[in-house]
Coordinates of C-alpha atoms and ligand atoms in Angstrom, one line a residue:
X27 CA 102.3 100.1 23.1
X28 CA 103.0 98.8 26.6
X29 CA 106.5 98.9 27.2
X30 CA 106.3 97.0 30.9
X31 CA 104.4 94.4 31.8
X32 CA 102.4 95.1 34.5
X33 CA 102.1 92.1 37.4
X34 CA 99.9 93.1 40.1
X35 CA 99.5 90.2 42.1
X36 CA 99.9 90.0 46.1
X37 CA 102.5 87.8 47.7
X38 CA 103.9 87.0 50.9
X39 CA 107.8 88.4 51.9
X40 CA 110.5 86.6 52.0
X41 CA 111.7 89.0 54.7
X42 CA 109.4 89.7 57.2
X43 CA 106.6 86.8 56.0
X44 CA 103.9 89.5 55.6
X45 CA 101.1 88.8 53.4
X46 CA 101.6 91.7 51.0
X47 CA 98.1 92.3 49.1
X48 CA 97.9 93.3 45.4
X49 CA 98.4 97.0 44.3
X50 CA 95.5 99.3 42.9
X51 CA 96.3 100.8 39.9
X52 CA 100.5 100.1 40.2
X53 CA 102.7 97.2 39.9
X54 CA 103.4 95.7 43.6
X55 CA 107.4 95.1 43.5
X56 CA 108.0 95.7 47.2
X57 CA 106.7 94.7 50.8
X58 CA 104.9 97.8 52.6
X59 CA 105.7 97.0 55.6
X60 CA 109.7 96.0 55.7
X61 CA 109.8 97.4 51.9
X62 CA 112.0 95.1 50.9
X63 CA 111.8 93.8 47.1
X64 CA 112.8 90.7 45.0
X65 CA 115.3 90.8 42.2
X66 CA 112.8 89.2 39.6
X67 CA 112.6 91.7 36.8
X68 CA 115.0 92.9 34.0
X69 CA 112.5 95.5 33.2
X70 CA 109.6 96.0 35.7
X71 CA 107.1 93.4 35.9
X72 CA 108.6 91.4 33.6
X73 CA 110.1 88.1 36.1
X74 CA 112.8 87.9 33.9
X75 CA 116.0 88.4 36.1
X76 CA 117.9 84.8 36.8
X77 CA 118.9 86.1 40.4
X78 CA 116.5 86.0 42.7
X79 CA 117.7 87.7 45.3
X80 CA 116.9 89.8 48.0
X81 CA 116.5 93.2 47.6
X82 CA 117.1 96.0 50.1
X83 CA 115.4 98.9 51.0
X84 CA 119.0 100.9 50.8
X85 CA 117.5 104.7 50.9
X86 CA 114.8 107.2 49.9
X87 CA 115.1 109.6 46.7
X88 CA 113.5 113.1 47.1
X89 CA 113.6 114.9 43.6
X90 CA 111.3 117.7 43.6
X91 CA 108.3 117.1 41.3
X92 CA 108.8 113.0 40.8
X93 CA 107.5 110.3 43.5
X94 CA 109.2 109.2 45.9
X95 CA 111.4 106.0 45.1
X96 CA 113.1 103.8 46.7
X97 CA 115.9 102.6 45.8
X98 CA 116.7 99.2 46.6
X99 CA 120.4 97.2 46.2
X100 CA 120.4 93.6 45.7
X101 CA 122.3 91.5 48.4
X102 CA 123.1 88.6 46.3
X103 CA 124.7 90.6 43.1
X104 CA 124.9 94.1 44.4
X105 CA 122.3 95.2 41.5
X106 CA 120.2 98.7 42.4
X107 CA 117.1 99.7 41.0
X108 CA 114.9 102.5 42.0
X109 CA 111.2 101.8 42.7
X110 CA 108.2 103.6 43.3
X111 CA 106.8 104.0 46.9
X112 CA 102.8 102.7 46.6
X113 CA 100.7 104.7 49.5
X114 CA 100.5 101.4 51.3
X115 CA 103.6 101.5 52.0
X116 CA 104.6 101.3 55.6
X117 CA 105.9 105.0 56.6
X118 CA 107.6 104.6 59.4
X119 CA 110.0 101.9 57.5
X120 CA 110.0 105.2 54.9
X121 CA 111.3 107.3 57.6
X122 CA 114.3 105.2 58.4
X123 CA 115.3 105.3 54.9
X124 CA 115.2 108.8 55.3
X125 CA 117.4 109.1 58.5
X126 CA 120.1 106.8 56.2
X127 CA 120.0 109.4 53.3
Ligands
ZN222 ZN1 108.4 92.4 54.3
ZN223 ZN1 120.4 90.3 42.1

């Protein structure tokens, strides 16, 4: 009854060239330290998207009651998708997104 696939594997960025270490308990889609993400997945986890692109870090959504997310824009084909923020991630690259928003 899984409807994602859940890849939890570390990596290092194509951005900032940190070694990213694996998530506990979540799927690791972005870096926590630039936050910036890959465009890999049609559906989460799944490493099915042709693009391949980078993905930025574009802003922070606040919805009462729900995670954070961020959401992050594709640079190659202008794709957004809105990810979860992981308690690693890096919170004064958060913060930034905040001041954006
Ligand atoms: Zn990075
Ligand atoms: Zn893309």
């Amino acid at each position: 009854m899984k409807r994602f696939t859940h890849r939890n594997e570390g990596f290092v960025c194509e951005h900032c060239q940190a070694t990213v270490p694996e998530a506990v308990g979540t799927c690791r889609n972005h870096c926590t330290q630039c936050l910036y993400s890959k465009h890999v997945d049609v559906n989460p986890g799944d490493r099915a998207a042709a693009c391949g692109g980078k993905m930025r870090p574009a802003r922070l959504e606040l919805k009462s009651g729900l995670p954070y997310r961020i959401i992050h824009v594709c640079q190659k084909c202008k794709f957004e998708r809105p990810n979860k923020v992981t308690e690693d991630d890096n919170k004064d690259s958060l913060m930034t997104l905040v001041d954006k928003f």
